XYZ file of C-alpha atoms in Angstrom:
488
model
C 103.345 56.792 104.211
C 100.389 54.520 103.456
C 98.064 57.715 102.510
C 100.757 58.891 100.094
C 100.688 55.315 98.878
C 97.243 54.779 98.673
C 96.809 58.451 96.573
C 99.648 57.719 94.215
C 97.893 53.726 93.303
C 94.750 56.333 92.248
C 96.991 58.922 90.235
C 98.325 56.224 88.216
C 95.258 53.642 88.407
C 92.134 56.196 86.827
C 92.796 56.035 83.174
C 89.196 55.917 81.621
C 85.585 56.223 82.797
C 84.867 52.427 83.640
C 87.645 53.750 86.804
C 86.096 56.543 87.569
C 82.877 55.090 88.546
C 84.491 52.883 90.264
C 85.759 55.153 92.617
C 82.746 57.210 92.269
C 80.565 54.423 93.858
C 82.926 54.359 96.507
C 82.541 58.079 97.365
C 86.520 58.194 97.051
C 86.073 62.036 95.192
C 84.058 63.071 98.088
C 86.479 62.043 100.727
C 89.536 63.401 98.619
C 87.695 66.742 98.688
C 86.636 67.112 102.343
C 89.896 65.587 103.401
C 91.986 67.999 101.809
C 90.474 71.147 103.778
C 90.906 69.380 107.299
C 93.700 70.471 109.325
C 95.528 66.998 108.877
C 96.274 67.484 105.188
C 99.349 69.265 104.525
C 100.501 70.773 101.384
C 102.156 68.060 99.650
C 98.958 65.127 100.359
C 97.075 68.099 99.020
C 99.107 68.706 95.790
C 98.607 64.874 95.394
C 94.849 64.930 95.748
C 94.382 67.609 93.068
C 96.826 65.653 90.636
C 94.574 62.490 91.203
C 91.386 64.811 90.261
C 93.352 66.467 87.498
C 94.348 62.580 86.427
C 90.331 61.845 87.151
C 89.078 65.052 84.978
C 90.490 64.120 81.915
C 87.655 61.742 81.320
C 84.516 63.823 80.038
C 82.055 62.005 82.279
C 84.164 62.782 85.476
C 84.708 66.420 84.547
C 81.217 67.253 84.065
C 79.856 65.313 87.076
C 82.983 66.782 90.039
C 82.141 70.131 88.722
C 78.148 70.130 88.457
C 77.861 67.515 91.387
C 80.587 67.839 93.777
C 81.072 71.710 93.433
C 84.869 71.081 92.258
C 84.962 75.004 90.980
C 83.942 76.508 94.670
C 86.456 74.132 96.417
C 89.436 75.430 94.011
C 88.369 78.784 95.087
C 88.065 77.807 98.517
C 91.819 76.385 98.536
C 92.999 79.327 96.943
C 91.808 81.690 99.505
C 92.216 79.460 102.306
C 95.839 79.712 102.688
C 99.344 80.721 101.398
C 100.239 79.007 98.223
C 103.206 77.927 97.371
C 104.265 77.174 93.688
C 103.926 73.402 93.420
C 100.483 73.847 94.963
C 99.446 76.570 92.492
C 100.997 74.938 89.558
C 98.531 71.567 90.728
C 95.889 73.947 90.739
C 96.270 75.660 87.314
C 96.723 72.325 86.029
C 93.454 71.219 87.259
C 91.998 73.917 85.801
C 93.145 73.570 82.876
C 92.343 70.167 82.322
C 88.734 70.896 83.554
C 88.024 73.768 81.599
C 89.304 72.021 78.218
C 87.304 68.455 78.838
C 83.674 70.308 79.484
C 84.628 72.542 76.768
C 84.464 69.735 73.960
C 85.022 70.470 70.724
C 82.690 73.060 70.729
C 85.399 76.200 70.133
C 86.306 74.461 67.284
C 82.750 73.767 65.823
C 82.023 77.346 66.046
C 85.167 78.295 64.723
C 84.207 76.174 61.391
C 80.811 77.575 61.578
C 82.471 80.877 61.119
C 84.883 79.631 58.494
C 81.836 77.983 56.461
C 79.860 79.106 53.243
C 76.438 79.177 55.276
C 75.046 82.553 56.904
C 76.342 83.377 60.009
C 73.354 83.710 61.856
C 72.333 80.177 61.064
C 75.631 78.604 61.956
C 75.800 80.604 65.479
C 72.219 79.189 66.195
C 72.858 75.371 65.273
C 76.078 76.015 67.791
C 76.572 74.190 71.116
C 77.890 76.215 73.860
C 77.924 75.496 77.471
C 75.630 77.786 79.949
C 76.967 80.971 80.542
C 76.570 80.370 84.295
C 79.070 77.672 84.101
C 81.679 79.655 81.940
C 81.155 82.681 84.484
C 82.396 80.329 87.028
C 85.093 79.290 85.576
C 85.990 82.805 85.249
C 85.253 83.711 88.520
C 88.060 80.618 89.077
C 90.910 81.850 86.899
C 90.506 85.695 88.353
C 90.784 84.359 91.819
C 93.833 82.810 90.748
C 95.347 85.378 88.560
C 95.278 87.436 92.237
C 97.688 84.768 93.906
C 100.207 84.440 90.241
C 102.631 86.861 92.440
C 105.934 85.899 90.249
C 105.967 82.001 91.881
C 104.767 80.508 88.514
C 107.437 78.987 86.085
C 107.131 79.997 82.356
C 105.194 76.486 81.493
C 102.304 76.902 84.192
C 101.797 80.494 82.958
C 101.457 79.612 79.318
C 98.564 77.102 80.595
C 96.759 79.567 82.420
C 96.909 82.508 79.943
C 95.479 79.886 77.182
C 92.731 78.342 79.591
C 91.532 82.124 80.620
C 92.131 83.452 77.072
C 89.537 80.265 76.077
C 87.011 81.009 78.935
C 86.718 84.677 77.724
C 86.235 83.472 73.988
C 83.856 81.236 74.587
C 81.641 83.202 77.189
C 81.750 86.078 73.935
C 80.297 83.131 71.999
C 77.612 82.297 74.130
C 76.552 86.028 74.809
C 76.445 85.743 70.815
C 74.017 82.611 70.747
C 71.755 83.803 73.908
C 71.340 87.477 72.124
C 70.539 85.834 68.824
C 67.817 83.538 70.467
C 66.637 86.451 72.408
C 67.505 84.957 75.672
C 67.643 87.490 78.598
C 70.952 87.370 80.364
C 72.553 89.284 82.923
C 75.428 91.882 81.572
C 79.242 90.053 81.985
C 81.522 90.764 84.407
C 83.734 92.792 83.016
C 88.125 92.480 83.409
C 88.674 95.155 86.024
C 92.084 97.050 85.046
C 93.948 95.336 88.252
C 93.734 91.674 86.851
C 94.184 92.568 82.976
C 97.807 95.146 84.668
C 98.264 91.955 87.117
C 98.953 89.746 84.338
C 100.621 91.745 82.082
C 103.080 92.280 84.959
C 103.294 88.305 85.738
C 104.648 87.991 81.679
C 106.841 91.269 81.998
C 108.753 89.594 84.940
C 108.685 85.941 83.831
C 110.610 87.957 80.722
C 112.383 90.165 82.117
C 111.096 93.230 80.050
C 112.705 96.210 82.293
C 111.192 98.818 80.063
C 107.392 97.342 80.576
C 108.464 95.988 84.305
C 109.076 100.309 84.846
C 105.989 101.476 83.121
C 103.838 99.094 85.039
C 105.644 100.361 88.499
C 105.077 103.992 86.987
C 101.232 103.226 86.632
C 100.931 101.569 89.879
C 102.814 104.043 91.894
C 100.958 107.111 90.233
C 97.695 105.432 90.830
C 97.999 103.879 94.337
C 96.790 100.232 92.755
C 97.557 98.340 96.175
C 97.571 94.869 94.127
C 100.553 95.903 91.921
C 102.415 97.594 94.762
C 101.702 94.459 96.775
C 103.269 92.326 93.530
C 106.289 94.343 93.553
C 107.148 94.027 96.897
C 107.022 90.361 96.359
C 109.996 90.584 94.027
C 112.595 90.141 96.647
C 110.874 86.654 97.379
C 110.708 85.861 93.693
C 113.497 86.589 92.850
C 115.531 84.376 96.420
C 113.809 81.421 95.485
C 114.702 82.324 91.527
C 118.411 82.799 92.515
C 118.542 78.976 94.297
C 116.421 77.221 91.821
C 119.672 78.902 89.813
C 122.225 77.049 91.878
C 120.993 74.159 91.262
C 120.554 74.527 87.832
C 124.017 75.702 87.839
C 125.115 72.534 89.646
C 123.582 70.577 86.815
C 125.205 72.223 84.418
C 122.547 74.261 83.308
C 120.339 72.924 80.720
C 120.345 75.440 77.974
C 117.203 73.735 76.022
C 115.100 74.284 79.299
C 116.275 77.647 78.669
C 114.863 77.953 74.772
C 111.794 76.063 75.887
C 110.911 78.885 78.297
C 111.999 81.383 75.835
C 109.465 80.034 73.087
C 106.665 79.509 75.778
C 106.902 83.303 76.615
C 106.664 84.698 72.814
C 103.431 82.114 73.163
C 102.242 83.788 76.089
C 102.197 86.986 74.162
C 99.497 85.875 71.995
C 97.137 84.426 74.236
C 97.243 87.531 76.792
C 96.808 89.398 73.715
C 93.758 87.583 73.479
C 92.831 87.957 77.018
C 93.617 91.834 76.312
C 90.722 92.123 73.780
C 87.819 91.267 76.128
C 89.080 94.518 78.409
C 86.620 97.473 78.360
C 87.182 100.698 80.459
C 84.422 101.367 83.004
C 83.950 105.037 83.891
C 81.694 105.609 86.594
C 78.473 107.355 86.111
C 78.561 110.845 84.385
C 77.072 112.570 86.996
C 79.001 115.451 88.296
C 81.159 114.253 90.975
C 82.959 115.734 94.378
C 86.577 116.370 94.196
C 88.509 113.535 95.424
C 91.058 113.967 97.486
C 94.731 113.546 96.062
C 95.157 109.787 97.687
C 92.006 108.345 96.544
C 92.073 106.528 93.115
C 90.543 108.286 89.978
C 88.957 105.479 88.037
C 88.919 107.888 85.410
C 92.420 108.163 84.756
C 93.042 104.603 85.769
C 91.484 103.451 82.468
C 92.846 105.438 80.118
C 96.240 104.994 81.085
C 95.344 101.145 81.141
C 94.122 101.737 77.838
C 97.108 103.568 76.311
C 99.315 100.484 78.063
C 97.919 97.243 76.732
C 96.835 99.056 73.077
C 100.656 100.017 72.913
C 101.647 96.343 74.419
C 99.325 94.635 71.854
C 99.925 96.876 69.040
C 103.714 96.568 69.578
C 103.682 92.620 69.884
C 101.361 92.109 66.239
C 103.948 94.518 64.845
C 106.923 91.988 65.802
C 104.723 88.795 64.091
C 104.023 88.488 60.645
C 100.864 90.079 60.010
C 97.660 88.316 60.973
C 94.455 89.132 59.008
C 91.907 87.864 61.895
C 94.034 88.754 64.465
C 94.055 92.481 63.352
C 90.988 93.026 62.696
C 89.857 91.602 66.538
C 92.553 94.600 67.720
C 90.376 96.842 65.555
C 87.271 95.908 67.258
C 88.448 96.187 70.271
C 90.336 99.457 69.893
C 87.249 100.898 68.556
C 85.758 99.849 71.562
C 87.953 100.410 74.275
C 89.411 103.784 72.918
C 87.658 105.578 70.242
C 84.833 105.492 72.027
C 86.207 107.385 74.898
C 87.323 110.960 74.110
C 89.173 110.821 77.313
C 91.323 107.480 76.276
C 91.542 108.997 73.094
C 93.226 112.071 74.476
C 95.557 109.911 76.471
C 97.159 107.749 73.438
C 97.541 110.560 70.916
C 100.053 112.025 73.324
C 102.126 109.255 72.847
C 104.214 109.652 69.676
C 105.100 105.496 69.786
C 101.933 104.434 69.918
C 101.016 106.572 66.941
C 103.775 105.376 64.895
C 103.018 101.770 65.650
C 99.383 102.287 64.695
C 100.453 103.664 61.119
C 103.199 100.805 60.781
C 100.439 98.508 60.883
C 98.081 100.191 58.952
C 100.499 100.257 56.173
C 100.535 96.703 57.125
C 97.448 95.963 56.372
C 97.126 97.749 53.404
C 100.508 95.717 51.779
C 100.286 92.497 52.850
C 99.208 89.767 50.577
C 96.532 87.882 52.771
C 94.995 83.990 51.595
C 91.751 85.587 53.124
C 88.450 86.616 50.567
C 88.419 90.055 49.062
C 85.153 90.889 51.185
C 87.056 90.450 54.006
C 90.028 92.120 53.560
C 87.831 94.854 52.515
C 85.874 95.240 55.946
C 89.166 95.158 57.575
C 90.417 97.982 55.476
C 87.601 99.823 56.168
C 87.275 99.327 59.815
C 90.588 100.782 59.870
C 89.760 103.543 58.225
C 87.043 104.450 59.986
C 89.421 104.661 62.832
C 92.069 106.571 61.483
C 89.734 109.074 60.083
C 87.960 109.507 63.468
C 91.921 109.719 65.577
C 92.657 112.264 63.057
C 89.450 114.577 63.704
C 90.048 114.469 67.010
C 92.676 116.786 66.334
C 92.594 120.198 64.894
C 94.163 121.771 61.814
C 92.405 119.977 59.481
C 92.725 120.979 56.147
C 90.157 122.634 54.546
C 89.337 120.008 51.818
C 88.867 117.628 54.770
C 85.145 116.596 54.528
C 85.358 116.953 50.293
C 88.287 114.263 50.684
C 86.476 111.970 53.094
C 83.185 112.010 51.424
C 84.197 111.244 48.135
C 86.294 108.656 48.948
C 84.243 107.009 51.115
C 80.658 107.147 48.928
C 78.279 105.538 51.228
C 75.793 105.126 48.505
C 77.858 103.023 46.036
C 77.488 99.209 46.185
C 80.604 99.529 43.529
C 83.401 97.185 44.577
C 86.008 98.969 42.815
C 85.025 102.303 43.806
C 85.336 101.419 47.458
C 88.923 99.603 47.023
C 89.900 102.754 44.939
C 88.605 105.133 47.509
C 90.149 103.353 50.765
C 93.724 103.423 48.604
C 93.345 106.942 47.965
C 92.434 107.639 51.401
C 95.236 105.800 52.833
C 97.700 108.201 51.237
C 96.068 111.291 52.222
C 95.737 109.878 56.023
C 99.618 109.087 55.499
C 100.295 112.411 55.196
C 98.423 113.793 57.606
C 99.526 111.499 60.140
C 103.181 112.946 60.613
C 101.454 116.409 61.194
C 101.398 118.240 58.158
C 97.961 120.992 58.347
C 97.679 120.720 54.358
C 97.827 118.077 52.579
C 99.663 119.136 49.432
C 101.099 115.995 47.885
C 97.813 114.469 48.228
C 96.379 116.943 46.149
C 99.371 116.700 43.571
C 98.898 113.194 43.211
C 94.997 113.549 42.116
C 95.537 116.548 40.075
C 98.381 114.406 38.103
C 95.581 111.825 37.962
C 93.379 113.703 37.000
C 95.773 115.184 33.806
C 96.480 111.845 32.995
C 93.274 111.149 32.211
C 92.882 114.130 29.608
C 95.807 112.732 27.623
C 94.821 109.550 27.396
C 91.385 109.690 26.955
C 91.522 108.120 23.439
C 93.752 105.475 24.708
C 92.913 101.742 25.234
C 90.049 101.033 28.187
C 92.031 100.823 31.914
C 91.118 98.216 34.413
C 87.965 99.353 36.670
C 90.240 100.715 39.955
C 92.153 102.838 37.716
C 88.745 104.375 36.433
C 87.077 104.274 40.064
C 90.065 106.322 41.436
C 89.765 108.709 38.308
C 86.461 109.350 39.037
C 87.425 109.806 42.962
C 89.798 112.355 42.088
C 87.775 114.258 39.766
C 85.032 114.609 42.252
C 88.184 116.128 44.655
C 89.193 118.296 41.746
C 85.381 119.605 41.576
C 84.511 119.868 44.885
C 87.716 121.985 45.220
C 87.159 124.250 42.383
C-alpha cells in the first residue's frame, strides 16, 4: 500500500522540469527502473512506474536525458520481451512511447514541413534543417517493431491510433534525416527496412479492431498460403481476443452501453487508416539475391512470392482507402512514389497486381481523379503529379501485349521530352490520358482515340481564318497533327 502511495504522490507531483531534477538528484528514475525488473514488482506497480515516467517525459529535459542517460529505449524493449503482456501494461507502454518519441522530436517535423512548403530552394531549406541522429530514430524504431510483435488484438481502438501515428512519425522523420545526411554527404549505414510480417501484422491489428471480414480473410489467405508463423500465431489468438472482448461487452452492456464511446472508436479507426497508410509507404520488397537458387521444398517460405502478394495487398488497401477520402494532392503523389518503387520496379510484383481486375479499376478511378479534381496546390506541382502518373500508367500498360501499332508515335509525341513548353506538356498529358483510358479496359486499338485527333485535326482546317485559340487548344493541335503525320 505505501509503494502504490508513494508512486501515485510522483504521478501527480512531476509537472515541470524544476521536479524532475528534483527527483533526478535523488536517483528516484534509476530506482523506478531497476525496481520494476526485480521479481517483487508485479504488473500493476509496474504499469504505475511507466505512467510516472510517461508523466516525467513530457518535460523536454527529462525525455532527452532517461533516454540518452538511463537507456529508457533498451529497458522498454527489455519489458516487452521479458514477459506476457497484458493490455493495461501495453497500453502504459505505447503511451510512454508515444510521449517520448513526440517530446525529443520537437518541432522539428513541422520546421521541415514549412521548409518544404517555403519559396526558398529545397536543397537549402533541407540543409538549414534540424533532425535528430539517425541512430536515435533507428532506436526508436527498433522500439515500436518490437512492440508491433506483441499488438496481438489486446489493444483498444485509442492505444492503436497512438501507436500507428508515433511509428508513422518515426518512419517520416528517419526519411528526413537519410535526406539531410545524403545531402551533406554523410556516410550512413543503409535503413532497416519494414519486413512484410510487421507491415501484414499491423494491417491485421486495424482489420480486426474493425471488423473488416473481407480483409480479416485475405490476410488469413496470405498467411495460410505462405506459412507466415506470426500471422498464424495472431489468429489463433482470436479466441482470447475476442473472450475478453465479449466481457468487456457485459459490462458495457450493464452500463447501458455508451453509444458515443462507440462513434469515438469508429472515428479513431477511419484515423488509423491514414497513418498506416503512411506507415505503408516506407515498405519496399526485398528479393533475395539474383543468383540462381535450389528448389525449395514446398513448406519452406518463398520470399519471392511473399512480396509480391504483400505488394498487391497494401497497394490495393491504400489505393482503396484514398479512393473513399476526398482526393489528396500530397498524399497521392507519396502513393505514386512509392508504387513506383515498390511495384513497377519489380516485373514480378507487377505481374502479380495486373491480375487483379479491382486493383486495376481502382488505379484508373484515381487517375481520373487526379486529372479532375480542382487542387489549391501550384500548377508546377500538379503537373509533376500528372506526370508521375503517367509515367506509370504508360509503363503498367507495356507490360502487357497487344499494343497498338501507333503506340510509340502516340507516346512520343505527347510526351516531347525536348519542349520546355508549359502548354504543350499539359496538352500532351490530357491527350494521353484519353488514349490510356481506352486502353485500360482492354481494347488492342485504340480507335476513338484516333477519331478524336483526326476531328481535331479537321477542326483546325475550318477554322484556320478564325479568331486566335488559347495556347492548350493550339499545343494539342499541334500534338495531334504530329499523330496524324507520324501515322500517314
Amino acid at each position: 500500500m505505501e509503494r502504490e502511495w508513494i508512486l501515485s504522490v510522483l504521478e501527480e507531483g512531476i509537472s515541470d522540469g524544476h521536479c524532475y531534477e528534483l527527483c533526478e538528484k535523488q536517483g528516484i528514475f534509476q530506482t523506478l527502473l531497476g525496481f520494476s525488473s526485480s521479481p517483487l514488482c508485479d504488473e500493476h506497480c509496474q504499469a504505475q512506474i511507466i505512467r510516472v515516467l510517461c508523466k516525467a517525459t513530457r518535460v523536454t529535459r527529462a525525455a532527452y536525458n532517461l533516454t540518452k542517460s538511463c537507456g529508457l529505449l533498451t529497458w522498454i524493449i527489455q519489458v516487452v520481451e521479458k514477459r506476457n503482456l497484458d493490455q493495461q501494461l501495453l497500453s502504459a507502454i505505447i503511451d510512454l512511447l508515444h510521449v517520448l518519441w513526440f517530446t525529443n522530436l520537437g518541432q522539428k517535423e513541422k520546421e521541415v514541413d514549412g521548409a518544404k512548403n517555403s519559396s526558398s530552394a529545397e536543397e537549402k531549406s533541407q540543409s538549414s534543417v534540424k533532425c535528430l541522429p539517425l541512430p536515435l530514430i533507428s532506436e526508436f524504431l527498433s522500439v515500436a517493431l518490437t512492440i508491433s510483435r506483441h499488438l496481438r488484438l489486446h489493444v483498444k481502438a485509442a492505444q492503436l491510433s497512438l501507436f500507428l501515428q508515433t511509428l508513422c512519425s518515426v518512419l517520416k522523420h528517419r526519411e528526413t534525416a537519410l535526406n539531410v545526411n545524403k545531402q551533406a554527404d554523410w556516410l550512413t549505414l543503409h535503413p532497416q527496412p519494414l519486413s512484410c510480417t510487421e507491415a501484414l501484422a499491423l494491417l491485421l491489428s486495424w482489420a480486426s479492431l474493425s471488423r473488416d471480414t473481407a480483409l480479416l480473410t485475405q490476410l488469413q489467405a496470405l498467411s495460410e498460403k505462405h506459412k507466415v508463423k506470426e500471422l498464424l500465431g495472431m489468429g489463433k489468438d482470436k479466441t482470447r481476443g475476442k473472450g475478453s472482448f465479449s466481457k468487456a461487452r457485459t459490462q458495457k452492456e450493464d452500463m447501458a452501453e455508451d453509444a458515443e464511446t462507440e462513434k469515438q472508436e469508429e472515428s479513431l479507426l477511419v484515423a488509423c487508416k491514414f497513418d498506416l497508410s503512411g506507415i505503408f509507404v516506407h515498405w519496399e520488397p526485398v528479393f533475395p539475391l539474383s543468383e540462381p537458387q535450389p528448389a525449395q521444398p514446398r513448406d519452406k517460405l518463398d520470399p519471392t512470392r511473399l512480396a509480391g502478394d504483400t505488394a498487391h495487398l497494401l497497394t490495393k488497401w491504400s489505393l482503396r482507402c484514398m479512393l473513399e477520402d476526398l482526393y489528396d494532392e500530397n498524399r497521392t503523389k507519396e502513393f505514386l512514389h512509392w508504387v513506383e518503387k515498390a511495384v513497377i520496379k519489380h516485373r514480378e510484383i507487377v505481374d502479380v497486381v495486373l491480375l487483379d481486375p479491382g486493383w486495376k479499376a481502382d488505379l484508373l478511378r484515381l487517375y481520373h481523379q487526379a486529372f479532375e479534381a480542382q487542387c489549391h496546390s501550384s500548377i508546377s506541382a500538379r503537373m509533376e503529379t500528372f506526370q508521375l502518373f503517367t509515367k506509370i500508367m504508360v509503363n503498367l500498360l507495356e507490360t502487357q501485349d497487344c499494343l497498338p501499332v501507333l503506340h510509340q508515335a502516340v507516346i512520343s509525341a505527347c510526351l516531347l521530352e525536348a519542349t520546355h513548353d508549359q502548354s504543350r506538356r499539359e496538352a500532351g498529358l490530357l491527350l494521353l490520358s484519353l488514349y490510356i483510358h481506352e486502353l485500360w479496359s482492354g481494347a488492342t486499338s485504340a480507335e476513338l482515340f484516333l477519331s478524336h485527333v483526326s476531328l481535331v485535326t479537321r477542326a483546325r482546317c475550318k477554322r484556320q481564318k478564325a479568331s486566335k485559340s488559347s495556347l492548350t487548344q493550339t499545343a494539342i493541335r499541334a500534338i495531334c497533327n504530329d499523330i496524324i503525320t507520324m501515322k500517314n
